mmCIF file of C-alpha atoms in Angstrom:
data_model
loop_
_atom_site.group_PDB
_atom_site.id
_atom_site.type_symbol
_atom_site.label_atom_id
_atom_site.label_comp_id
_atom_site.label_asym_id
_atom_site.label_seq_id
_atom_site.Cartn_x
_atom_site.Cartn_y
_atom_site.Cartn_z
ATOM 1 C CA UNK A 287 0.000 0.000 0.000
ATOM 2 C CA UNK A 288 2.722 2.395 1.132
ATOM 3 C CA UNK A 289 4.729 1.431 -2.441
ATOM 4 C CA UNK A 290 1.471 2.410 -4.178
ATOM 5 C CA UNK A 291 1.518 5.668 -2.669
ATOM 6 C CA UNK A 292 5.182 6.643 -3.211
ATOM 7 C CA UNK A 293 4.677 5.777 -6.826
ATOM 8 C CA UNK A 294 1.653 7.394 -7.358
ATOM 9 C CA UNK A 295 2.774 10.662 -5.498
ATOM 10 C CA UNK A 296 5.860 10.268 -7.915
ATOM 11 C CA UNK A 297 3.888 10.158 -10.995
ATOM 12 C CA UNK A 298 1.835 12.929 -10.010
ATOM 13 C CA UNK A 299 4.918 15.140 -9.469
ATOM 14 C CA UNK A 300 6.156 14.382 -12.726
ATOM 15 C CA UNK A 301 3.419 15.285 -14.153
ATOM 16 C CA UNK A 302 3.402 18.919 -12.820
ATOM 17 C CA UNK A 303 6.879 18.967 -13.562
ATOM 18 C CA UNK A 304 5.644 18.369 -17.202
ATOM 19 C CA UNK A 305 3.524 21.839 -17.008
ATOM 20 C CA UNK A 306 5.945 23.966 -15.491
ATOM 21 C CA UNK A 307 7.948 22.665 -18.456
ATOM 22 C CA UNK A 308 5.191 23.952 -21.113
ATOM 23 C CA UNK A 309 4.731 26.663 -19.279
ATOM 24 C CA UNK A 310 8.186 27.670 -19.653
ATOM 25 C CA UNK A 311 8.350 26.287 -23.285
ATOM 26 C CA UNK A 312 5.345 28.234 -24.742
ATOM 27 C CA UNK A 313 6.100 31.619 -22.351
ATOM 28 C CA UNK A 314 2.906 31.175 -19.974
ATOM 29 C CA UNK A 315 5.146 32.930 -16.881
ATOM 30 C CA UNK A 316 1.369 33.602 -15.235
ATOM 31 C CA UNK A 317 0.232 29.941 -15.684
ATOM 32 C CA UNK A 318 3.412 28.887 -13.892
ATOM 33 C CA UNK A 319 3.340 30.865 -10.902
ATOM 34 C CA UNK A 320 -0.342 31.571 -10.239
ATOM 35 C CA UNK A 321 -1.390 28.109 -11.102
ATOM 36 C CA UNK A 322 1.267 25.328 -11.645
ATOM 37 C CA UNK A 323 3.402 26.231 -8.885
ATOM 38 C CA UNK A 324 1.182 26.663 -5.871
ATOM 39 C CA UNK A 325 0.133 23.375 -7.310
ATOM 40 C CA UNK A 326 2.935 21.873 -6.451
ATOM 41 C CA UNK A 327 3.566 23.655 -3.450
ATOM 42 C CA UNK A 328 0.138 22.023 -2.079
ATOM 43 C CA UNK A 329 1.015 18.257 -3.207
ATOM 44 C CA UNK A 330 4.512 18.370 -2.073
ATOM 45 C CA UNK A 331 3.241 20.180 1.499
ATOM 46 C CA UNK A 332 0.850 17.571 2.000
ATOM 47 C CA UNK A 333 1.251 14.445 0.243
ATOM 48 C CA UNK A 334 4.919 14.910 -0.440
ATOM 49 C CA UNK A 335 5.985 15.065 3.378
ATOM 50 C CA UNK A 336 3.202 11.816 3.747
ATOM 51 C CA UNK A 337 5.798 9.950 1.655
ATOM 52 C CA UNK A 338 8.073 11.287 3.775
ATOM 53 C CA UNK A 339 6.676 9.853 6.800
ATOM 54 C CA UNK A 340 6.712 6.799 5.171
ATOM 55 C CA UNK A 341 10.666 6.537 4.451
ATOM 56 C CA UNK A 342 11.202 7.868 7.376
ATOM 57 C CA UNK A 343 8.962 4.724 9.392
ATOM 58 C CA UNK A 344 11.230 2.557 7.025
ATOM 59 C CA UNK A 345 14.320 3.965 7.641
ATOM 60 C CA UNK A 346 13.977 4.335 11.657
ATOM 61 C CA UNK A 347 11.737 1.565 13.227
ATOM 62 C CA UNK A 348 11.966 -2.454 13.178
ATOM 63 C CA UNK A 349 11.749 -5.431 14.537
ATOM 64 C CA UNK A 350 15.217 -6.210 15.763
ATOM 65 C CA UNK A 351 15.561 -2.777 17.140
ATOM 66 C CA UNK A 352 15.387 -1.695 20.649
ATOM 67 C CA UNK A 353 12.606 0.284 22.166
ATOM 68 C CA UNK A 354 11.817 2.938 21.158
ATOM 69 C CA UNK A 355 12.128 2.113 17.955
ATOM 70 C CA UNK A 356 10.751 -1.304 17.717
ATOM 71 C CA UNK A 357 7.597 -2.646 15.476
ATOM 72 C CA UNK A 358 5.392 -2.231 18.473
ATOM 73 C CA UNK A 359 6.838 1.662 18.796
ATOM 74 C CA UNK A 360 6.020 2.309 15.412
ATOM 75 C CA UNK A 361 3.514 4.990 14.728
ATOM 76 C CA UNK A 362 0.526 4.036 12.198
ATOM 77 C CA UNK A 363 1.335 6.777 9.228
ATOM 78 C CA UNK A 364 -2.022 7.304 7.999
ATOM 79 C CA UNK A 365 -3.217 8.458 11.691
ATOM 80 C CA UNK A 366 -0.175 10.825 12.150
ATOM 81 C CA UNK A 367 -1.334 12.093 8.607
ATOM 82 C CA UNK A 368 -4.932 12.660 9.832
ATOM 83 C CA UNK A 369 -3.881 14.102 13.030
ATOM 84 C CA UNK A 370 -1.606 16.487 11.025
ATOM 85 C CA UNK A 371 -4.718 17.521 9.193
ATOM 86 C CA UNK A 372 -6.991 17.833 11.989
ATOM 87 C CA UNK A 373 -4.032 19.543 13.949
ATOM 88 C CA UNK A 374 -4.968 17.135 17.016
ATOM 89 C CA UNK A 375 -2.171 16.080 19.450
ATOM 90 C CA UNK A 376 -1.528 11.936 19.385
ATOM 91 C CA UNK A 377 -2.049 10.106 22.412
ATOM 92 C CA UNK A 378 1.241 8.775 24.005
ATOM 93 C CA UNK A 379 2.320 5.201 24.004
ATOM 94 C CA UNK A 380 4.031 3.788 27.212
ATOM 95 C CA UNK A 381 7.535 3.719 26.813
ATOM 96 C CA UNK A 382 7.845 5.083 23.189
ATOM 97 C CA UNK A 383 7.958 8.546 21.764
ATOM 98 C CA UNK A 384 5.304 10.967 21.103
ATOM 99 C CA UNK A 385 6.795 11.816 18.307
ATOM 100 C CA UNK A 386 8.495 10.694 15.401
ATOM 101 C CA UNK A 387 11.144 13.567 15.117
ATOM 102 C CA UNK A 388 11.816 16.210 17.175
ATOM 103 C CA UNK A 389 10.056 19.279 16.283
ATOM 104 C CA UNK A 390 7.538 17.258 13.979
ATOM 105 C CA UNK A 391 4.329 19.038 15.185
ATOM 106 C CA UNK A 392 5.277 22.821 14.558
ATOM 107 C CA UNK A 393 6.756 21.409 11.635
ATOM 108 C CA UNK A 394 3.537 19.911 10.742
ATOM 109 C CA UNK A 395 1.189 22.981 11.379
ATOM 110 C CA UNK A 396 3.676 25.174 9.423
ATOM 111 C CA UNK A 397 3.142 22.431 6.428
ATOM 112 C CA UNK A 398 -0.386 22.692 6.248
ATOM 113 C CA UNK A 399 -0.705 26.913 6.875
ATOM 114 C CA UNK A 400 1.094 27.057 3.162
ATOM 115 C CA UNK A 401 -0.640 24.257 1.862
ATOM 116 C CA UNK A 402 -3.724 26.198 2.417
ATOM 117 C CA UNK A 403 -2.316 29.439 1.515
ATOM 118 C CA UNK A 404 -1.947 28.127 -1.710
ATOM 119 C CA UNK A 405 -5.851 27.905 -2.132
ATOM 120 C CA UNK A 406 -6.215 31.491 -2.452
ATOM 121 C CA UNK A 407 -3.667 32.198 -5.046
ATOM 122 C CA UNK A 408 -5.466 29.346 -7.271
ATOM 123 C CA UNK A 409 -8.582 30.554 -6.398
ATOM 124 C CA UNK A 410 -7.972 34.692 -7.205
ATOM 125 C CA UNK A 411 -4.392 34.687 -8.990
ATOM 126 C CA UNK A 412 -5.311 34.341 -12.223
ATOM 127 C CA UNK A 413 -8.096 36.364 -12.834
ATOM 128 C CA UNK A 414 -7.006 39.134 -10.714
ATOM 129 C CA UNK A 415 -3.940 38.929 -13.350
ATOM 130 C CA UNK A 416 -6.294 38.999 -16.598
ATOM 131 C CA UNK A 417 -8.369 41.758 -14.862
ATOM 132 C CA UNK A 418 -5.180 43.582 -14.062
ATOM 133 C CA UNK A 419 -4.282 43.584 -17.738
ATOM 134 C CA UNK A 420 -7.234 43.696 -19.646
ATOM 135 C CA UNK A 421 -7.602 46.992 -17.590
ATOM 136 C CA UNK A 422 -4.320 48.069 -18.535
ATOM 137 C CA UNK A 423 -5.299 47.366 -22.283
ATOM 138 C CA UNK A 424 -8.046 49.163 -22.014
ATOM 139 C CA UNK A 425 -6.326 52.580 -20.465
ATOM 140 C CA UNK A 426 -4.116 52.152 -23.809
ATOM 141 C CA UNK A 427 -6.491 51.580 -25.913
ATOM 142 C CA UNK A 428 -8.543 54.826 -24.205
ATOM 143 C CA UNK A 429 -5.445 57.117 -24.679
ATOM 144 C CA UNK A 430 -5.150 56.187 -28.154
ATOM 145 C CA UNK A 431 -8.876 56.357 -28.633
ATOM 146 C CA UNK A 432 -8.944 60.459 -27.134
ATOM 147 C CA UNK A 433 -5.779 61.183 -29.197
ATOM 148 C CA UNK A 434 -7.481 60.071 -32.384
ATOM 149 C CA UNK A 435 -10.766 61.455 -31.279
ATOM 150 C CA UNK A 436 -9.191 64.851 -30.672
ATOM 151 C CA UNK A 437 -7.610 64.435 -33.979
ATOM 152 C CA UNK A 438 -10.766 63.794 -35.704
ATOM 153 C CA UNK A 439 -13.038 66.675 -33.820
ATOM 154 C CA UNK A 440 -10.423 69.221 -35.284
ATOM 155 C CA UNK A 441 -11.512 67.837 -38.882
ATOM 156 C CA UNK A 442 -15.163 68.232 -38.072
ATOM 157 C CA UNK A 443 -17.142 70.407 -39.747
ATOM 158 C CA UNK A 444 -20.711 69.975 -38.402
ATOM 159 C CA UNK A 445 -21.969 69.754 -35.301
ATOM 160 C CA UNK A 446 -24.594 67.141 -35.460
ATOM 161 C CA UNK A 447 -21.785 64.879 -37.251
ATOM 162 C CA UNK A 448 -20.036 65.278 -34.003
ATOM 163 C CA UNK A 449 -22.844 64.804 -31.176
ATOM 164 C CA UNK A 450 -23.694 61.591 -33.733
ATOM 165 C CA UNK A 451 -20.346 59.989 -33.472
ATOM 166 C CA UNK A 452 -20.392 60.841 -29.451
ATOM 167 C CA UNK A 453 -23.691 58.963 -29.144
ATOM 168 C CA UNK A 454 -22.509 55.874 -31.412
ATOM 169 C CA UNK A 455 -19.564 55.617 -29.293
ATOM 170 C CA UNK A 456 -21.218 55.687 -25.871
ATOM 171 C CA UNK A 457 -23.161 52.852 -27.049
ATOM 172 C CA UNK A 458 -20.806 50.651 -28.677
ATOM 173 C CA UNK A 459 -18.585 51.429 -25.106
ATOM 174 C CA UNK A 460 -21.494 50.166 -23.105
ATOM 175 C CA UNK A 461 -21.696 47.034 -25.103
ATOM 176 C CA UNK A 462 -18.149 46.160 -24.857
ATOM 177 C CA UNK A 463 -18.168 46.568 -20.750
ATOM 178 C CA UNK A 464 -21.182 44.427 -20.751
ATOM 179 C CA UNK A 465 -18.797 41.310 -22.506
ATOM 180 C CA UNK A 466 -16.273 42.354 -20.841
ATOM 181 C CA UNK A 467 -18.066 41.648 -17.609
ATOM 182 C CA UNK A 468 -19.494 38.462 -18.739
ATOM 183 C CA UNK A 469 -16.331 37.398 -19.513
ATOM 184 C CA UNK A 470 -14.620 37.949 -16.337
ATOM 185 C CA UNK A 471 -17.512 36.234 -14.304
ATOM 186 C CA UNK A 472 -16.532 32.944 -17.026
ATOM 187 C CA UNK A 473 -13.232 33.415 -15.510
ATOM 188 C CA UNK A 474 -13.891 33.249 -11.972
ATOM 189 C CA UNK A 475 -15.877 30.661 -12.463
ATOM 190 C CA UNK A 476 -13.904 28.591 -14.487
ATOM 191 C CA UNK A 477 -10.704 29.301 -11.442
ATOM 192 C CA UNK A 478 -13.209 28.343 -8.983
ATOM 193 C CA UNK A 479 -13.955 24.715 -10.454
ATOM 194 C CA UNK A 480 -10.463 24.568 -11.310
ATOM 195 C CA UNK A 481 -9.478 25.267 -7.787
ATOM 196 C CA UNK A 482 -12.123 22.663 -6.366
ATOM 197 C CA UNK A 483 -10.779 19.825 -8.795
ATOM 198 C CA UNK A 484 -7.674 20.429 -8.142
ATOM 199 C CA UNK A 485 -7.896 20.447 -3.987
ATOM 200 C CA UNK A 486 -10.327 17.148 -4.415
ATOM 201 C CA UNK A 487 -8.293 15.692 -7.105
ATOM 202 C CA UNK A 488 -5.013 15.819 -5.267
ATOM 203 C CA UNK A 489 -7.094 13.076 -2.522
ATOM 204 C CA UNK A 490 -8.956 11.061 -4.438
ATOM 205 C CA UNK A 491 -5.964 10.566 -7.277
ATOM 206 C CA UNK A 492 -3.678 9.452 -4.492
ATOM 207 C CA UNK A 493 -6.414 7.373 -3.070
ATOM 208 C CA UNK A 494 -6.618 6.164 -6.856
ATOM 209 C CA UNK A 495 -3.375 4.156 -6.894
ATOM 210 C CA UNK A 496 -4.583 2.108 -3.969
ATOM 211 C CA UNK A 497 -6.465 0.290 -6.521
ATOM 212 C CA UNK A 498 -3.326 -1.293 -7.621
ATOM 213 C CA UNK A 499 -2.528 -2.472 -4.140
ATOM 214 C CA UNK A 500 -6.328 -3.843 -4.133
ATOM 215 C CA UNK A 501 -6.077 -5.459 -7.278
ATOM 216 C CA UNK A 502 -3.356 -7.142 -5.819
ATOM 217 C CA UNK A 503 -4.771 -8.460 -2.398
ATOM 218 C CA UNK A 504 -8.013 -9.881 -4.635
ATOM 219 C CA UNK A 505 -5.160 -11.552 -6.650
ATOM 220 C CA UNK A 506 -3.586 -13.134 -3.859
ATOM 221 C CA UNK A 507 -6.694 -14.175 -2.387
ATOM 222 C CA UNK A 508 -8.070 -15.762 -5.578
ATOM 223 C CA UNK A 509 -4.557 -17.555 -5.961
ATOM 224 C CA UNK A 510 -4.824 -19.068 -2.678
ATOM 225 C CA UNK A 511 -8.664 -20.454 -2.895
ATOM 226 C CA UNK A 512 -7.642 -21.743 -5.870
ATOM 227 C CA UNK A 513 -4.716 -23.866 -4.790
ATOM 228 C CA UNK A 514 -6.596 -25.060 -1.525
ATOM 229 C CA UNK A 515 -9.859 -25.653 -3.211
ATOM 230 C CA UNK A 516 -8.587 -27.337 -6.436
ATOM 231 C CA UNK A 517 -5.399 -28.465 -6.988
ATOM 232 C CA UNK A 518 -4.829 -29.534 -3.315
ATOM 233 C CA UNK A 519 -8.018 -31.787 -3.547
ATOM 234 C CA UNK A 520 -6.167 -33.540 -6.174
ATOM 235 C CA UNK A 521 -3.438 -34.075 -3.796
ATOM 236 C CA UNK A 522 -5.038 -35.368 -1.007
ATOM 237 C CA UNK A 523 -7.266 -38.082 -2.385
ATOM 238 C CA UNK A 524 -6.686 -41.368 -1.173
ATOM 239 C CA UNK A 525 -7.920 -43.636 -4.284
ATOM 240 C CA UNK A 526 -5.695 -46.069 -5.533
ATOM 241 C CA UNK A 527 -3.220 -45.131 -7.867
ATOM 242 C CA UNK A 528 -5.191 -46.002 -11.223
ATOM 243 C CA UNK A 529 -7.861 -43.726 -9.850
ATOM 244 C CA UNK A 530 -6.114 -41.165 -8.170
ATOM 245 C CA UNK A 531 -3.874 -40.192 -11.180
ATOM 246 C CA UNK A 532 -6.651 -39.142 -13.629
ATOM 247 C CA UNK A 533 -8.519 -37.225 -10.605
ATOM 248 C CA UNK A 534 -4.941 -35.648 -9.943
ATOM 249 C CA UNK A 535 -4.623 -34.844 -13.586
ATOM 250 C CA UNK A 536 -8.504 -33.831 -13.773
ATOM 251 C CA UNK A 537 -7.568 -30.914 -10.490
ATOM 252 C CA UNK A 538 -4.351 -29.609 -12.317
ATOM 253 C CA UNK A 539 -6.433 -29.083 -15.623
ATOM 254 C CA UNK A 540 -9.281 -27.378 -13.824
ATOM 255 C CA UNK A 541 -6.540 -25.440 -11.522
ATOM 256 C CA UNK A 542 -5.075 -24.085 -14.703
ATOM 257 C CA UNK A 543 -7.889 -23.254 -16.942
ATOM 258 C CA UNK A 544 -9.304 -21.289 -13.778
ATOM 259 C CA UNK A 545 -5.649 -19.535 -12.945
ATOM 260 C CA UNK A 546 -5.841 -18.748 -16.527
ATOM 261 C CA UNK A 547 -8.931 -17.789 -17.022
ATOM 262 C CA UNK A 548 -9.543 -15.521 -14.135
ATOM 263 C CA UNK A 549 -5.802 -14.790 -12.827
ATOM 264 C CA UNK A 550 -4.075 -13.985 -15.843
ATOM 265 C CA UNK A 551 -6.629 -12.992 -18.593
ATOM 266 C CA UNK A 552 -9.815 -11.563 -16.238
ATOM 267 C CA UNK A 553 -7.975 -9.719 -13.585
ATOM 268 C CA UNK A 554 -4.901 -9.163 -15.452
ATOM 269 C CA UNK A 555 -7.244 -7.126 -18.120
ATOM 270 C CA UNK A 556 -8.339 -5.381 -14.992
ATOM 271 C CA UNK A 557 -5.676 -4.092 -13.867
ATOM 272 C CA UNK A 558 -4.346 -2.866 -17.272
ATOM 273 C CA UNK A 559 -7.344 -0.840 -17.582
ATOM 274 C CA UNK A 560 -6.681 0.612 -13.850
ATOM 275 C CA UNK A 561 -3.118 1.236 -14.942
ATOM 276 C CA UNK A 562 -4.523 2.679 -18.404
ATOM 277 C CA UNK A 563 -6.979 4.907 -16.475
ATOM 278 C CA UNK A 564 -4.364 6.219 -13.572
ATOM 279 C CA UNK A 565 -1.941 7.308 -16.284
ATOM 280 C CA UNK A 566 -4.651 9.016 -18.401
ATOM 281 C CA UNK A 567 -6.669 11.004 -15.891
ATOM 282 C CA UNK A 568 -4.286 11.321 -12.506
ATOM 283 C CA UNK A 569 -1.026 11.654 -14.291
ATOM 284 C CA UNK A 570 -2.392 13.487 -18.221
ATOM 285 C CA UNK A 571 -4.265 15.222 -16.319
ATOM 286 C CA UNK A 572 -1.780 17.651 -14.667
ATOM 287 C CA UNK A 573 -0.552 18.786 -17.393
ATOM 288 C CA UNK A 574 -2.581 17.773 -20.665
ATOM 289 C CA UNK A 575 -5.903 19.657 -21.110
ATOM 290 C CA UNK A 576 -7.431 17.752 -24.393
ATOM 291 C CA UNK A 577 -9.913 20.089 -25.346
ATOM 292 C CA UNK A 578 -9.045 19.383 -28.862
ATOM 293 C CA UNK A 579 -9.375 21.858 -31.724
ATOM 294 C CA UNK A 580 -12.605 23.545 -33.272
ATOM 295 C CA UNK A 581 -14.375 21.997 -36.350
ATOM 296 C CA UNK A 582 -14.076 24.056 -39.386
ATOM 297 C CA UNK A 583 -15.723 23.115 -42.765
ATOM 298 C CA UNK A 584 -13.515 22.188 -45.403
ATOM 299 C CA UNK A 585 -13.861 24.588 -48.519
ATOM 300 C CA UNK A 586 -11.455 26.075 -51.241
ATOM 301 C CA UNK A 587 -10.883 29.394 -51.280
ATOM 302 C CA UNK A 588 -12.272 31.998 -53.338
ATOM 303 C CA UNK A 589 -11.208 32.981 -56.928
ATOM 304 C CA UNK A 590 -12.053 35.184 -59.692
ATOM 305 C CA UNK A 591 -10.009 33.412 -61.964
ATOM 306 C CA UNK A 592 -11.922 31.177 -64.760
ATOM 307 C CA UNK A 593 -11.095 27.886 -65.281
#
């Protein structure tokens, strides 16, 4: 289970690494700090110092060591990572540590205060950015708009012209703040749900790659009713040896169609299309959107030449 989790952490990781690397490839410095980074800030805060934990349980308790850093010393990782969560203090154990390290629950709290402080840069970053520079677009586009309109009143020659081309202007301004607002309310929108899938996502895709370590207790458990309910009846049976032979050979053809069958075609098949499913949505994911390209209709261009 623990393996599971260290690879699918890893995968994850490499993933992000994969869009700070297109970021950086195709120039998107906003996408890389207000979005991919504090991305990876969260998962390595979080999850990242989880796989920590669990190197460092490896590393520093067994079962030939002395107290208190035996097996029965040994501090369950996943409640250490829930109590880090819930910032609750663990209960002590008689004659082991409270803690793991020294330091470990400051360290902990200070782990999860920029974890979360990454939230609000996901959540506002961006689109305070596009609003920041779609208004500084438009204060450039409004001093070259008076310049030419000062321009053009000095070439007028009729009033009405002039209180015409005010009004048409007003209007077609109005229009264009009304899409401009609908377009920024798509934006924070669109950050919000990003920000949601991407807080969720970061549990239940970790949680996903547990279904390898699943796949692999049903596998073990199929294994071993097989053996004991097939091929071992075809060891013990006590019939003489013209009778026991085809029975034994009868048990070891059934064991094998069945570990066949189900082992190696069924559930292997299974777990390719949980491997095939992990590396398209938790690990494409992070970095691939697949929103693929707009139809457009096939047609020549046009020409005033005769054939």
């Amino acid at each position: 289970m623990k393996m599971a989790i260290v690879l699918g952490i890893s995968q994850m990781m490499f993933g992000l690494g994969l869009a700070a690397a297109n970021c950086v490839l195709m120039k998107r410095k906003a996408d890389l700090i207000l979005v991919v980074i504090p991305q990876m800030v969260f998962m390595l805060c979080l999850f990242g110092y989880l796989v920590f934990l669990i190197f460092y349980k490896w590393l520093s308790y067994g079962g030939h060591k002395p107290a208190p850093y035996n097996a029965a010393c040994a501090p369950s990782v996943l409640i250490t990572f829930i109590n880090m969560m819930l910032m609750k203090k663990e209960e002590p154990v008689e004659n082991c540590l409270d803690y793991m390290y020294p330091n470990e629950r400051m360290i902990e709290f200070a782990l999860v205060g920029i974890a979360f402080s990454t939230i609000p840069i996901l959540l506002a970053g961006k689109p305070i950015y596009l609003m920041r520079r779609r208004r500084k677009m438009e204060q450039e586009r409004e001093r070259d708009f008076k310049r030419m309109r000062r321009q053009t009143i000095a070439e007028m020659r009729s009033t009405m012209r002039y209180t015409d081309d005010d009004n048409s202007e007003t209007s077609r301004q109005k229009s264009v703040d009304n899409e401009e607002e609908h377009e920024m309310s798509e934006i924070w929108i669109h950050s919000g749900i990003h920000t949601i899938e991407t807080v969720l996502g970061s549990v239940s895709h970790t949680a996903s790659y547990l279904r390898l370590w699943a796949l692999s207790l049903a596998h073990d458990q199929l294994s071993d009713v097989l053996w004991h309910m097939v091929l071992t009846k075809g060891f013990a049976n006590t019939l003489p040896l013209y009778y026991g032979v085809p029975v034994l050979m009868a048990a070891f053809f059934a064991w094998a169609i069945l570990t066949v069958a189900i082992l190696v075609m069924m559930e292997g098949l299974s777990a390719f299309l949980h491997t095939l499913r992990l590396h398209w949505v938790e690990f494409q994911s992070k970095f691939f959107g697949g929103a693929g390209e707009s139809f457009k209709a096939f047609s020549f261009p046009p020409s005033n030449q005769r054939s």
